Amino acid sequence: TQLLEQSPQFLSIQEGENLTVYCNSSSVFSSLQWYRQEPGEGPVLLVTVVTGGEVKKLKRLTFQFGDARKDSSLHITAAQPGDTGLYLCAPMIYNQGGKLIFGQGTELSVKP
Amino acid sequence: NAGVTQTPKFQVLKTGQSMTLQCAQDMNHEYMSWYRQDPGMGLRLIHYSVGAGITDQGEVPNGYNVSRSTTEDFPLRLLSAAPSQTSVYFCASSYSKGDRLWEQYFGPGTRLTVT
């Protein structure tokens, strides 16, 4: 069963452009995490969102959790080559503490 | 702290061989898990453990065994390697305290090829 869908799967943009990555599901989640993975390394946590409608900012990255806790978005302002990587959303299912389901990821390439 | 360590970093196996991927963490995290990562499929959960002596299956457990005799170690065993198990394997540990909800700390990965 496909619980989670991330879009777009691939994104190639020029430095300075803005972009948004989406994470959607028909299920309700207790919380959701976003990770970034660079080639040859393990994913690294960027943020955890918990409350429906919550917005968190991390420098040029803005994360939002949907009001119904079924979806989330990641917006990057003025992308830089250092933002290149695989972005993964990982929601947590109620009453299954610690058990994350990962989306297939969005592979972002930012060209100078 | 070394965080989460994995060995080996690379491995080539022939079909039918068995091996163990090692994973250790020095952060005293109660929760540990194994994922495999294939192109276009994100990370898929193989097995996980909520504490020493307790393990459970994830999304894709077939062909793999785990045990958790200590808090620190969580080895993954491939019983009889198959080409379909060619992948990159990640071990992760996590904990939950206050507003830090199950943040996963990943190891550097093991790249496995089965011929």
mmCIF file with all atom_site columns, C-alpha atoms in Angstrom:
data_model
loop_
_atom_site.group_PDB
_atom_site.id
_atom_site.type_symbol
_atom_site.label_atom_id
_atom_site.label_alt_id
_atom_site.label_comp_id
_atom_site.label_asym_id
_atom_site.label_entity_id
_atom_site.label_seq_id
_atom_site.pdbx_PDB_ins_code
_atom_site.Cartn_x
_atom_site.Cartn_y
_atom_site.Cartn_z
_atom_site.occupancy
_atom_site.B_iso_or_equiv
_atom_site.pdbx_formal_charge
_atom_site.auth_seq_id
_atom_site.auth_comp_id
_atom_site.auth_asym_id
_atom_site.auth_atom_id
_atom_site.pdbx_PDB_model_num
ATOM 1   C CA . THR A 1 1   ? 0.000  0.000   0.000   1.00 0.00 ? 1   THR A CA 1
ATOM 2   C CA . GLN A 1 2   ? 1.435  3.360   -1.069  1.00 0.00 ? 2   GLN A CA 1
ATOM 3   C CA . LEU A 1 3   ? 0.899  5.541   1.990   1.00 0.00 ? 3   LEU A CA 1
ATOM 4   C CA . LEU A 1 4   ? 3.083  8.409   0.952   1.00 0.00 ? 4   LEU A CA 1
ATOM 5   C CA . GLU A 1 5   ? 3.839  10.370  -2.187  1.00 0.00 ? 5   GLU A CA 1
ATOM 6   C CA . GLN A 1 6   ? 6.543  12.951  -2.672  1.00 0.00 ? 6   GLN A CA 1
ATOM 7   C CA . SER A 1 7   ? 6.651  15.321  -5.631  1.00 0.00 ? 7   SER A CA 1
ATOM 8   C CA . PRO A 1 8   ? 8.391  16.177  -7.758  1.00 0.00 ? 8   PRO A CA 1
ATOM 9   C CA . GLN A 1 9   ? 10.730 13.199  -7.877  1.00 0.00 ? 9   GLN A CA 1
ATOM 10  C CA . PHE A 1 10  ? 13.454 15.199  -9.651  1.00 0.00 ? 10  PHE A CA 1
ATOM 11  C CA . LEU A 1 11  ? 14.074 18.933  -9.742  1.00 0.00 ? 11  LEU A CA 1
ATOM 12  C CA . SER A 1 12  ? 16.893 20.781  -11.500 1.00 0.00 ? 12  SER A CA 1
ATOM 13  C CA . ILE A 1 13  ? 17.015 24.551  -11.045 1.00 0.00 ? 13  ILE A CA 1
ATOM 14  C CA . GLN A 1 14  ? 19.397 27.494  -11.287 1.00 0.00 ? 14  GLN A CA 1
ATOM 15  C CA . GLU A 1 15  ? 20.951 29.160  -8.264  1.00 0.00 ? 15  GLU A CA 1
ATOM 16  C CA . GLY A 1 16  ? 18.666 31.863  -6.868  1.00 0.00 ? 16  GLY A CA 1
ATOM 17  C CA . GLU A 1 17  ? 15.371 30.222  -7.859  1.00 0.00 ? 17  GLU A CA 1
ATOM 18  C CA . ASN A 1 18  ? 12.661 29.247  -5.378  1.00 0.00 ? 18  ASN A CA 1
ATOM 19  C CA . LEU A 1 19  ? 11.167 25.778  -5.150  1.00 0.00 ? 19  LEU A CA 1
ATOM 20  C CA . THR A 1 20  ? 8.592  23.754  -3.238  1.00 0.00 ? 20  THR A CA 1
ATOM 21  C CA . VAL A 1 21  ? 8.596  20.036  -2.520  1.00 0.00 ? 21  VAL A CA 1
ATOM 22  C CA . TYR A 1 22  ? 5.411  18.247  -1.479  1.00 0.00 ? 22  TYR A CA 1
ATOM 23  C CA . CYS A 1 23  ? 4.686  15.225  0.693   1.00 0.00 ? 23  CYS A CA 1
ATOM 24  C CA . ASN A 1 24  ? 1.117  13.898  0.506   1.00 0.00 ? 24  ASN A CA 1
ATOM 25  C CA . SER A 1 25  ? -0.869 11.050  1.982   1.00 0.00 ? 25  SER A CA 1
ATOM 26  C CA . SER A 1 26  ? -4.445 9.991   2.648   1.00 0.00 ? 26  SER A CA 1
ATOM 27  C CA . SER A 1 27  ? -3.461 8.982   6.199   1.00 0.00 ? 27  SER A CA 1
ATOM 28  C CA . VAL A 1 28  ? -3.303 11.189  9.280   1.00 0.00 ? 28  VAL A CA 1
ATOM 29  C CA . PHE A 1 29  ? 0.043  11.327  11.043  1.00 0.00 ? 29  PHE A CA 1
ATOM 30  C CA . SER A 1 30  ? 1.077  12.248  14.552  1.00 0.00 ? 30  SER A CA 1
ATOM 31  C CA . SER A 1 31  ? 4.137  14.129  13.331  1.00 0.00 ? 31  SER A CA 1
ATOM 32  C CA . LEU A 1 32  ? 6.402  14.386  10.307  1.00 0.00 ? 32  LEU A CA 1
ATOM 33  C CA . GLN A 1 33  ? 10.109 14.779  9.769   1.00 0.00 ? 33  GLN A CA 1
ATOM 34  C CA . TRP A 1 34  ? 12.140 16.089  6.838   1.00 0.00 ? 34  TRP A CA 1
ATOM 35  C CA . TYR A 1 35  ? 15.630 14.788  6.106   1.00 0.00 ? 35  TYR A CA 1
ATOM 36  C CA . ARG A 1 36  ? 18.327 15.736  3.609   1.00 0.00 ? 36  ARG A CA 1
ATOM 37  C CA . GLN A 1 37  ? 20.753 13.195  2.217   1.00 0.00 ? 37  GLN A CA 1
ATOM 38  C CA . GLU A 1 38  ? 23.958 13.992  0.347   1.00 0.00 ? 38  GLU A CA 1
ATOM 39  C CA . PRO A 1 39  ? 25.584 11.445  -2.002  1.00 0.00 ? 39  PRO A CA 1
ATOM 40  C CA . GLY A 1 40  ? 27.404 8.657   -0.162  1.00 0.00 ? 40  GLY A CA 1
ATOM 41  C CA . GLU A 1 41  ? 26.057 9.631   3.243   1.00 0.00 ? 41  GLU A CA 1
ATOM 42  C CA . GLY A 1 42  ? 23.143 8.828   5.513   1.00 0.00 ? 42  GLY A CA 1
ATOM 43  C CA . PRO A 1 43  ? 20.128 11.162  5.822   1.00 0.00 ? 43  PRO A CA 1
ATOM 44  C CA . VAL A 1 44  ? 20.335 14.022  8.305   1.00 0.00 ? 44  VAL A CA 1
ATOM 45  C CA . LEU A 1 45  ? 17.305 15.405  10.120  1.00 0.00 ? 45  LEU A CA 1
ATOM 46  C CA . LEU A 1 46  ? 16.250 18.944  9.149   1.00 0.00 ? 46  LEU A CA 1
ATOM 47  C CA . VAL A 1 47  ? 13.059 19.446  11.139  1.00 0.00 ? 47  VAL A CA 1
ATOM 48  C CA . THR A 1 48  ? 10.141 17.784  12.936  1.00 0.00 ? 48  THR A CA 1
ATOM 49  C CA . VAL A 1 49  ? 6.615  19.243  12.648  1.00 0.00 ? 49  VAL A CA 1
ATOM 50  C CA . VAL A 1 50  ? 3.976  18.147  15.112  1.00 0.00 ? 50  VAL A CA 1
ATOM 51  C CA . THR A 1 51  ? 0.961  20.460  15.127  1.00 0.00 ? 51  THR A CA 1
ATOM 52  C CA . GLY A 1 52  ? -1.509 20.765  12.228  1.00 0.00 ? 52  GLY A CA 1
ATOM 53  C CA . GLY A 1 53  ? -0.832 24.034  10.382  1.00 0.00 ? 53  GLY A CA 1
ATOM 54  C CA . GLU A 1 54  ? 2.587  24.403  11.984  1.00 0.00 ? 54  GLU A CA 1
ATOM 55  C CA . VAL A 1 55  ? 5.229  26.366  10.085  1.00 0.00 ? 55  VAL A CA 1
ATOM 56  C CA . LYS A 1 56  ? 8.930  26.096  10.903  1.00 0.00 ? 56  LYS A CA 1
ATOM 57  C CA . LYS A 1 57  ? 11.799 28.006  9.340   1.00 0.00 ? 57  LYS A CA 1
ATOM 58  C CA . LEU A 1 58  ? 15.412 26.928  9.048   1.00 0.00 ? 58  LEU A CA 1
ATOM 59  C CA . LYS A 1 59  ? 17.324 29.786  7.367   1.00 0.00 ? 59  LYS A CA 1
ATOM 60  C CA . ARG A 1 60  ? 16.054 29.729  3.746   1.00 0.00 ? 60  ARG A CA 1
ATOM 61  C CA . LEU A 1 61  ? 13.969 26.579  4.263   1.00 0.00 ? 61  LEU A CA 1
ATOM 62  C CA . THR A 1 62  ? 10.304 26.794  5.315   1.00 0.00 ? 62  THR A CA 1
ATOM 63  C CA . PHE A 1 63  ? 8.427  23.679  6.391   1.00 0.00 ? 63  PHE A CA 1
ATOM 64  C CA . GLN A 1 64  ? 4.671  23.436  6.791   1.00 0.00 ? 64  GLN A CA 1
ATOM 65  C CA . PHE A 1 65  ? 2.484  20.677  8.207   1.00 0.00 ? 65  PHE A CA 1
ATOM 66  C CA . GLY A 1 66  ? -1.010 20.527  6.727   1.00 0.00 ? 66  GLY A CA 1
ATOM 67  C CA . ASP A 1 67  ? -3.982 21.465  8.896   1.00 0.00 ? 67  ASP A CA 1
ATOM 68  C CA . ALA A 1 68  ? -5.306 17.902  8.701   1.00 0.00 ? 68  ALA A CA 1
ATOM 69  C CA . ARG A 1 69  ? -1.843 16.403  9.300   1.00 0.00 ? 69  ARG A CA 1
ATOM 70  C CA . LYS A 1 70  ? -1.983 14.483  6.020   1.00 0.00 ? 70  LYS A CA 1
ATOM 71  C CA . ASP A 1 71  ? 0.527  16.498  4.040   1.00 0.00 ? 71  ASP A CA 1
ATOM 72  C CA . SER A 1 72  ? 3.565  18.712  4.299   1.00 0.00 ? 72  SER A CA 1
ATOM 73  C CA . SER A 1 73  ? 5.638  21.018  2.138   1.00 0.00 ? 73  SER A CA 1
ATOM 74  C CA . LEU A 1 74  ? 9.206  22.250  2.052   1.00 0.00 ? 74  LEU A CA 1
ATOM 75  C CA . HIS A 1 75  ? 9.899  25.593  0.410   1.00 0.00 ? 75  HIS A CA 1
ATOM 76  C CA . ILE A 1 76  ? 13.434 26.771  -0.357  1.00 0.00 ? 76  ILE A CA 1
ATOM 77  C CA . THR A 1 77  ? 14.008 30.447  -1.087  1.00 0.00 ? 77  THR A CA 1
ATOM 78  C CA . ALA A 1 78  ? 16.907 31.532  -3.311  1.00 0.00 ? 78  ALA A CA 1
ATOM 79  C CA . ALA A 1 79  ? 18.340 28.036  -3.699  1.00 0.00 ? 79  ALA A CA 1
ATOM 80  C CA . GLN A 1 80  ? 22.107 27.580  -3.575  1.00 0.00 ? 80  GLN A CA 1
ATOM 81  C CA . PRO A 1 81  ? 24.331 24.770  -4.919  1.00 0.00 ? 81  PRO A CA 1
ATOM 82  C CA . GLY A 1 82  ? 24.832 23.643  -1.312  1.00 0.00 ? 82  GLY A CA 1
ATOM 83  C CA . ASP A 1 83  ? 21.116 22.767  -1.173  1.00 0.00 ? 83  ASP A CA 1
ATOM 84  C CA . THR A 1 84  ? 21.701 19.969  -3.697  1.00 0.00 ? 84  THR A CA 1
ATOM 85  C CA . GLY A 1 85  ? 20.689 16.584  -2.327  1.00 0.00 ? 85  GLY A CA 1
ATOM 86  C CA . LEU A 1 86  ? 17.853 14.131  -1.759  1.00 0.00 ? 86  LEU A CA 1
ATOM 87  C CA . TYR A 1 87  ? 15.024 15.475  0.407   1.00 0.00 ? 87  TYR A CA 1
ATOM 88  C CA . LEU A 1 88  ? 12.983 12.860  2.239   1.00 0.00 ? 88  LEU A CA 1
ATOM 89  C CA . CYS A 1 89  ? 9.787  13.259  4.207   1.00 0.00 ? 89  CYS A CA 1
ATOM 90  C CA . ALA A 1 90  ? 9.086  10.753  6.953   1.00 0.00 ? 90  ALA A CA 1
ATOM 91  C CA . PRO A 1 91  ? 5.782  10.809  8.782   1.00 0.00 ? 91  PRO A CA 1
ATOM 92  C CA . MET A 1 92  ? 5.193  8.984   12.019  1.00 0.00 ? 92  MET A CA 1
ATOM 93  C CA . ILE A 1 93  ? 2.127  6.832   12.475  1.00 0.00 ? 93  ILE A CA 1
ATOM 94  C CA . TYR A 1 94  ? 0.073  7.184   15.650  1.00 0.00 ? 94  TYR A CA 1
ATOM 95  C CA . ASN A 1 95  ? 0.953  4.749   18.436  1.00 0.00 ? 95  ASN A CA 1
ATOM 96  C CA . GLN A 1 96  ? 4.003  3.444   16.599  1.00 0.00 ? 96  GLN A CA 1
ATOM 97  C CA . GLY A 1 97  ? 6.623  5.550   18.281  1.00 0.00 ? 97  GLY A CA 1
ATOM 98  C CA . GLY A 1 98  ? 9.921  5.588   16.445  1.00 0.00 ? 98  GLY A CA 1
ATOM 99  C CA . LYS A 1 99  ? 8.653  3.799   13.349  1.00 0.00 ? 99  LYS A CA 1
ATOM 100 C CA . LEU A 1 100 ? 8.968  6.091   10.343  1.00 0.00 ? 100 LEU A CA 1
ATOM 101 C CA . ILE A 1 101 ? 7.785  5.590   6.777   1.00 0.00 ? 101 ILE A CA 1
ATOM 102 C CA . PHE A 1 102 ? 9.916  7.370   4.221   1.00 0.00 ? 102 PHE A CA 1
ATOM 103 C CA . GLY A 1 103 ? 8.735  8.887   0.988   1.00 0.00 ? 103 GLY A CA 1
ATOM 104 C CA . GLN A 1 104 ? 10.661 8.078   -2.201  1.00 0.00 ? 104 GLN A CA 1
ATOM 105 C CA . GLY A 1 105 ? 12.379 11.447  -1.990  1.00 0.00 ? 105 GLY A CA 1
ATOM 106 C CA . THR A 1 106 ? 12.907 14.508  -4.171  1.00 0.00 ? 106 THR A CA 1
ATOM 107 C CA . GLU A 1 107 ? 16.298 14.724  -5.829  1.00 0.00 ? 107 GLU A CA 1
ATOM 108 C CA . LEU A 1 108 ? 17.250 18.395  -6.062  1.00 0.00 ? 108 LEU A CA 1
ATOM 109 C CA . SER A 1 109 ? 20.075 19.745  -8.199  1.00 0.00 ? 109 SER A CA 1
ATOM 110 C CA . VAL A 1 110 ? 20.936 23.437  -7.960  1.00 0.00 ? 110 VAL A CA 1
ATOM 111 C CA . LYS A 1 111 ? 23.253 24.640  -10.702 1.00 0.00 ? 111 LYS A CA 1
ATOM 112 C CA . PRO A 1 112 ? 25.511 27.657  -10.219 1.00 0.00 ? 112 PRO A CA 1
ATOM 113 C CA . ASN B 2 1   ? 30.653 10.340  20.502  1.00 0.00 ? 1   ASN B CA 1
ATOM 114 C CA . ALA B 2 2   ? 31.101 8.302   17.322  1.00 0.00 ? 2   ALA B CA 1
ATOM 115 C CA . GLY B 2 3   ? 27.316 8.272   16.762  1.00 0.00 ? 3   GLY B CA 1
ATOM 116 C CA . VAL B 2 4   ? 26.156 5.380   14.573  1.00 0.00 ? 4   VAL B CA 1
ATOM 117 C CA . THR B 2 5   ? 28.873 3.264   12.979  1.00 0.00 ? 5   THR B CA 1
ATOM 118 C CA . GLN B 2 6   ? 28.436 0.630   10.280  1.00 0.00 ? 6   GLN B CA 1
ATOM 119 C CA . THR B 2 7   ? 30.822 -1.959  8.912   1.00 0.00 ? 7   THR B CA 1
ATOM 120 C CA . PRO B 2 8   ? 31.765 -2.841  6.267   1.00 0.00 ? 8   PRO B CA 1
ATOM 121 C CA . LYS B 2 9   ? 31.383 0.191   4.010   1.00 0.00 ? 9   LYS B CA 1
ATOM 122 C CA . PHE B 2 10  ? 31.391 -1.941  0.847   1.00 0.00 ? 10  PHE B CA 1
ATOM 123 C CA . GLN B 2 11  ? 30.764 -5.653  0.302   1.00 0.00 ? 11  GLN B CA 1
ATOM 124 C CA . VAL B 2 12  ? 30.456 -7.958  -2.686  1.00 0.00 ? 12  VAL B CA 1
ATOM 125 C CA . LEU B 2 13  ? 28.805 -11.349 -2.188  1.00 0.00 ? 13  LEU B CA 1
ATOM 126 C CA . LYS B 2 14  ? 28.033 -14.261 -4.439  1.00 0.00 ? 14  LYS B CA 1
ATOM 127 C CA . THR B 2 15  ? 24.471 -15.573 -4.584  1.00 0.00 ? 15  THR B CA 1
ATOM 128 C CA . GLY B 2 16  ? 23.818 -17.932 -1.689  1.00 0.00 ? 16  GLY B CA 1
ATOM 129 C CA . GLN B 2 17  ? 26.504 -16.573 0.623   1.00 0.00 ? 17  GLN B CA 1
ATOM 130 C CA . SER B 2 18  ? 25.598 -15.298 4.068   1.00 0.00 ? 18  SER B CA 1
ATOM 131 C CA . MET B 2 19  ? 26.992 -12.340 5.951   1.00 0.00 ? 19  MET B CA 1
ATOM 132 C CA . THR B 2 20  ? 26.338 -9.946  8.815   1.00 0.00 ? 20  THR B CA 1
ATOM 133 C CA . LEU B 2 21  ? 26.224 -6.188  8.538   1.00 0.00 ? 21  LEU B CA 1
ATOM 134 C CA . GLN B 2 22  ? 27.351 -4.592  11.779  1.00 0.00 ? 22  GLN B CA 1
ATOM 135 C CA . CYS B 2 23  ? 25.781 -1.543  13.401  1.00 0.00 ? 23  CYS B CA 1
ATOM 136 C CA . ALA B 2 24  ? 26.687 0.099   16.702  1.00 0.00 ? 24  ALA B CA 1
ATOM 137 C CA . GLN B 2 25  ? 25.661 3.312   18.462  1.00 0.00 ? 25  GLN B CA 1
ATOM 138 C CA . ASP B 2 26  ? 27.147 4.996   21.522  1.00 0.00 ? 26  ASP B CA 1
ATOM 139 C CA . MET B 2 27  ? 24.281 7.395   22.310  1.00 0.00 ? 27  MET B CA 1
ATOM 140 C CA . ASN B 2 28  ? 22.302 4.986   24.522  1.00 0.00 ? 28  ASN B CA 1
ATOM 141 C CA . HIS B 2 29  ? 19.317 5.192   22.161  1.00 0.00 ? 29  HIS B CA 1
ATOM 142 C CA . GLU B 2 30  ? 16.575 2.679   22.829  1.00 0.00 ? 30  GLU B CA 1
ATOM 143 C CA . TYR B 2 31  ? 15.323 2.456   19.245  1.00 0.00 ? 31  TYR B CA 1
ATOM 144 C CA . MET B 2 32  ? 17.337 1.085   16.333  1.00 0.00 ? 32  MET B CA 1
ATOM 145 C CA . SER B 2 33  ? 16.367 0.180   12.799  1.00 0.00 ? 33  SER B CA 1
ATOM 146 C CA . TRP B 2 34  ? 17.660 -1.076  9.476   1.00 0.00 ? 34  TRP B CA 1
ATOM 147 C CA . TYR B 2 35  ? 16.664 0.382   6.106   1.00 0.00 ? 35  TYR B CA 1
ATOM 148 C CA . ARG B 2 36  ? 17.553 -0.398  2.549   1.00 0.00 ? 36  ARG B CA 1
ATOM 149 C CA . GLN B 2 37  ? 17.708 2.279   -0.113  1.00 0.00 ? 37  GLN B CA 1
ATOM 150 C CA . ASP B 2 38  ? 17.170 1.562   -3.786  1.00 0.00 ? 38  ASP B CA 1
ATOM 151 C CA . PRO B 2 39  ? 16.979 4.132   -6.608  1.00 0.00 ? 39  PRO B CA 1
ATOM 152 C CA . GLY B 2 40  ? 13.610 5.893   -6.741  1.00 0.00 ? 40  GLY B CA 1
ATOM 153 C CA . MET B 2 41  ? 12.263 4.051   -3.694  1.00 0.00 ? 41  MET B CA 1
ATOM 154 C CA . GLY B 2 42  ? 13.447 6.121   -0.765  1.00 0.00 ? 42  GLY B CA 1
ATOM 155 C CA . LEU B 2 43  ? 14.211 4.179   2.406   1.00 0.00 ? 43  LEU B CA 1
ATOM 156 C CA . ARG B 2 44  ? 12.340 0.991   3.227   1.00 0.00 ? 44  ARG B CA 1
ATOM 157 C CA . LEU B 2 45  ? 12.271 -0.384  6.749   1.00 0.00 ? 45  LEU B CA 1
ATOM 158 C CA . ILE B 2 46  ? 13.622 -3.939  7.100   1.00 0.00 ? 46  ILE B CA 1
ATOM 159 C CA . HIS B 2 47  ? 13.606 -4.602  10.868  1.00 0.00 ? 47  HIS B CA 1
ATOM 160 C CA . TYR B 2 48  ? 13.542 -2.483  13.966  1.00 0.00 ? 48  TYR B CA 1
ATOM 161 C CA . SER B 2 49  ? 14.071 -2.818  17.716  1.00 0.00 ? 49  SER B CA 1
ATOM 162 C CA . VAL B 2 50  ? 12.521 -0.828  20.558  1.00 0.00 ? 50  VAL B CA 1
ATOM 163 C CA . GLY B 2 51  ? 15.077 -2.074  23.082  1.00 0.00 ? 51  GLY B CA 1
ATOM 164 C CA . ALA B 2 52  ? 17.475 -4.874  23.949  1.00 0.00 ? 52  ALA B CA 1
ATOM 165 C CA . GLY B 2 53  ? 15.834 -8.263  23.418  1.00 0.00 ? 53  GLY B CA 1
ATOM 166 C CA . ILE B 2 54  ? 12.935 -6.849  21.370  1.00 0.00 ? 54  ILE B CA 1
ATOM 167 C CA . THR B 2 55  ? 12.797 -6.848  17.564  1.00 0.00 ? 55  THR B CA 1
ATOM 168 C CA . ASP B 2 56  ? 10.038 -6.611  14.980  1.00 0.00 ? 56  ASP B CA 1
ATOM 169 C CA . GLN B 2 57  ? 9.592  -6.711  11.228  1.00 0.00 ? 57  GLN B CA 1
ATOM 170 C CA . GLY B 2 58  ? 9.338  -3.696  8.980   1.00 0.00 ? 58  GLY B CA 1
ATOM 171 C CA . GLU B 2 59  ? 8.095  -3.407  5.387   1.00 0.00 ? 59  GLU B CA 1
ATOM 172 C CA . VAL B 2 60  ? 10.617 -5.721  3.697   1.00 0.00 ? 60  VAL B CA 1
ATOM 173 C CA . PRO B 2 61  ? 11.888 -8.310  6.240   1.00 0.00 ? 61  PRO B CA 1
ATOM 174 C CA . ASN B 2 62  ? 12.177 -11.405 4.024   1.00 0.00 ? 62  ASN B CA 1
ATOM 175 C CA . GLY B 2 63  ? 15.706 -12.753 3.704   1.00 0.00 ? 63  GLY B CA 1
ATOM 176 C CA . TYR B 2 64  ? 17.007 -10.837 6.723   1.00 0.00 ? 64  TYR B CA 1
ATOM 177 C CA . ASN B 2 65  ? 17.379 -11.617 10.424  1.00 0.00 ? 65  ASN B CA 1
ATOM 178 C CA . VAL B 2 66  ? 18.212 -9.352  13.346  1.00 0.00 ? 66  VAL B CA 1
ATOM 179 C CA . SER B 2 67  ? 18.911 -9.648  17.052  1.00 0.00 ? 67  SER B CA 1
ATOM 180 C CA . ARG B 2 68  ? 19.443 -7.070  19.800  1.00 0.00 ? 68  ARG B CA 1
ATOM 181 C CA . SER B 2 69  ? 21.397 -8.506  22.704  1.00 0.00 ? 69  SER B CA 1
ATOM 182 C CA . THR B 2 70  ? 22.692 -5.108  23.874  1.00 0.00 ? 70  THR B CA 1
ATOM 183 C CA . THR B 2 71  ? 21.499 -1.503  23.632  1.00 0.00 ? 71  THR B CA 1
ATOM 184 C CA . GLU B 2 72  ? 24.535 -0.601  21.526  1.00 0.00 ? 72  GLU B CA 1
ATOM 185 C CA . ASP B 2 73  ? 24.543 -3.267  18.789  1.00 0.00 ? 73  ASP B CA 1
ATOM 186 C CA . PHE B 2 74  ? 22.010 -4.236  16.147  1.00 0.00 ? 74  PHE B CA 1
ATOM 187 C CA . PRO B 2 75  ? 23.478 -6.583  13.499  1.00 0.00 ? 75  PRO B CA 1
ATOM 188 C CA . LEU B 2 76  ? 21.627 -7.465  10.295  1.00 0.00 ? 76  LEU B CA 1
ATOM 189 C CA . ARG B 2 77  ? 22.123 -10.967 8.886   1.00 0.00 ? 77  ARG B CA 1
ATOM 190 C CA . LEU B 2 78  ? 21.598 -11.942 5.278   1.00 0.00 ? 78  LEU B CA 1
ATOM 191 C CA . LEU B 2 79  ? 20.835 -15.657 5.353   1.00 0.00 ? 79  LEU B CA 1
ATOM 192 C CA . SER B 2 80  ? 21.358 -16.554 1.678   1.00 0.00 ? 80  SER B CA 1
ATOM 193 C CA . ALA B 2 81  ? 22.195 -13.535 -0.452  1.00 0.00 ? 81  ALA B CA 1
ATOM 194 C CA . ALA B 2 82  ? 20.240 -12.904 -3.651  1.00 0.00 ? 82  ALA B CA 1
ATOM 195 C CA . PRO B 2 83  ? 20.813 -10.317 -6.413  1.00 0.00 ? 83  PRO B CA 1
ATOM 196 C CA . SER B 2 84  ? 17.575 -8.596  -5.307  1.00 0.00 ? 84  SER B CA 1
ATOM 197 C CA . GLN B 2 85  ? 19.365 -7.713  -2.060  1.00 0.00 ? 85  GLN B CA 1
ATOM 198 C CA . THR B 2 86  ? 21.845 -5.513  -3.897  1.00 0.00 ? 86  THR B CA 1
ATOM 199 C CA . SER B 2 87  ? 21.275 -2.161  -2.220  1.00 0.00 ? 87  SER B CA 1
ATOM 200 C CA . VAL B 2 88  ? 22.618 0.420   0.184   1.00 0.00 ? 88  VAL B CA 1
ATOM 201 C CA . TYR B 2 89  ? 21.832 -0.467  3.790   1.00 0.00 ? 89  TYR B CA 1
ATOM 202 C CA . PHE B 2 90  ? 21.457 2.137   6.517   1.00 0.00 ? 90  PHE B CA 1
ATOM 203 C CA . CYS B 2 91  ? 21.286 1.598   10.231  1.00 0.00 ? 91  CYS B CA 1
ATOM 204 C CA . ALA B 2 92  ? 19.676 4.269   12.410  1.00 0.00 ? 92  ALA B CA 1
ATOM 205 C CA . SER B 2 93  ? 19.115 4.897   16.088  1.00 0.00 ? 93  SER B CA 1
ATOM 206 C CA . SER B 2 94  ? 16.635 7.242   17.701  1.00 0.00 ? 94  SER B CA 1
ATOM 207 C CA . TYR B 2 95  ? 15.085 8.377   20.964  1.00 0.00 ? 95  TYR B CA 1
ATOM 208 C CA . SER B 2 96  ? 12.201 10.486  22.165  1.00 0.00 ? 96  SER B CA 1
ATOM 209 C CA . LYS B 2 97  ? 12.524 13.095  24.898  1.00 0.00 ? 97  LYS B CA 1
ATOM 210 C CA . GLY B 2 98  ? 10.596 16.316  25.314  1.00 0.00 ? 98  GLY B CA 1
ATOM 211 C CA . ASP B 2 99  ? 10.172 17.961  21.933  1.00 0.00 ? 99  ASP B CA 1
ATOM 212 C CA . ARG B 2 100 ? 12.803 15.739  20.314  1.00 0.00 ? 100 ARG B CA 1
ATOM 213 C CA . LEU B 2 101 ? 10.430 13.189  18.850  1.00 0.00 ? 101 LEU B CA 1
ATOM 214 C CA . TRP B 2 102 ? 12.190 10.105  17.557  1.00 0.00 ? 102 TRP B CA 1
ATOM 215 C CA . GLU B 2 103 ? 14.913 11.939  15.685  1.00 0.00 ? 103 GLU B CA 1
ATOM 216 C CA . GLN B 2 104 ? 16.746 9.358   13.617  1.00 0.00 ? 104 GLN B CA 1
ATOM 217 C CA . TYR B 2 105 ? 20.532 9.314   13.527  1.00 0.00 ? 105 TYR B CA 1
ATOM 218 C CA . PHE B 2 106 ? 21.833 7.414   10.521  1.00 0.00 ? 106 PHE B CA 1
ATOM 219 C CA . GLY B 2 107 ? 25.078 5.587   9.959   1.00 0.00 ? 107 GLY B CA 1
ATOM 220 C CA . PRO B 2 108 ? 27.140 6.131   6.789   1.00 0.00 ? 108 PRO B CA 1
ATOM 221 C CA . GLY B 2 109 ? 25.693 3.068   5.047   1.00 0.00 ? 109 GLY B CA 1
ATOM 222 C CA . THR B 2 110 ? 26.923 -0.242  3.638   1.00 0.00 ? 110 THR B CA 1
ATOM 223 C CA . ARG B 2 111 ? 26.889 -0.644  -0.131  1.00 0.00 ? 111 ARG B CA 1
ATOM 224 C CA . LEU B 2 112 ? 26.186 -4.312  -0.892  1.00 0.00 ? 112 LEU B CA 1
ATOM 225 C CA . THR B 2 113 ? 26.419 -5.977  -4.300  1.00 0.00 ? 113 THR B CA 1
ATOM 226 C CA . VAL B 2 114 ? 25.258 -9.548  -4.826  1.00 0.00 ? 114 VAL B CA 1
ATOM 227 C CA . THR B 2 115 ? 26.420 -11.215 -8.032  1.00 0.00 ? 115 THR B CA 1
#
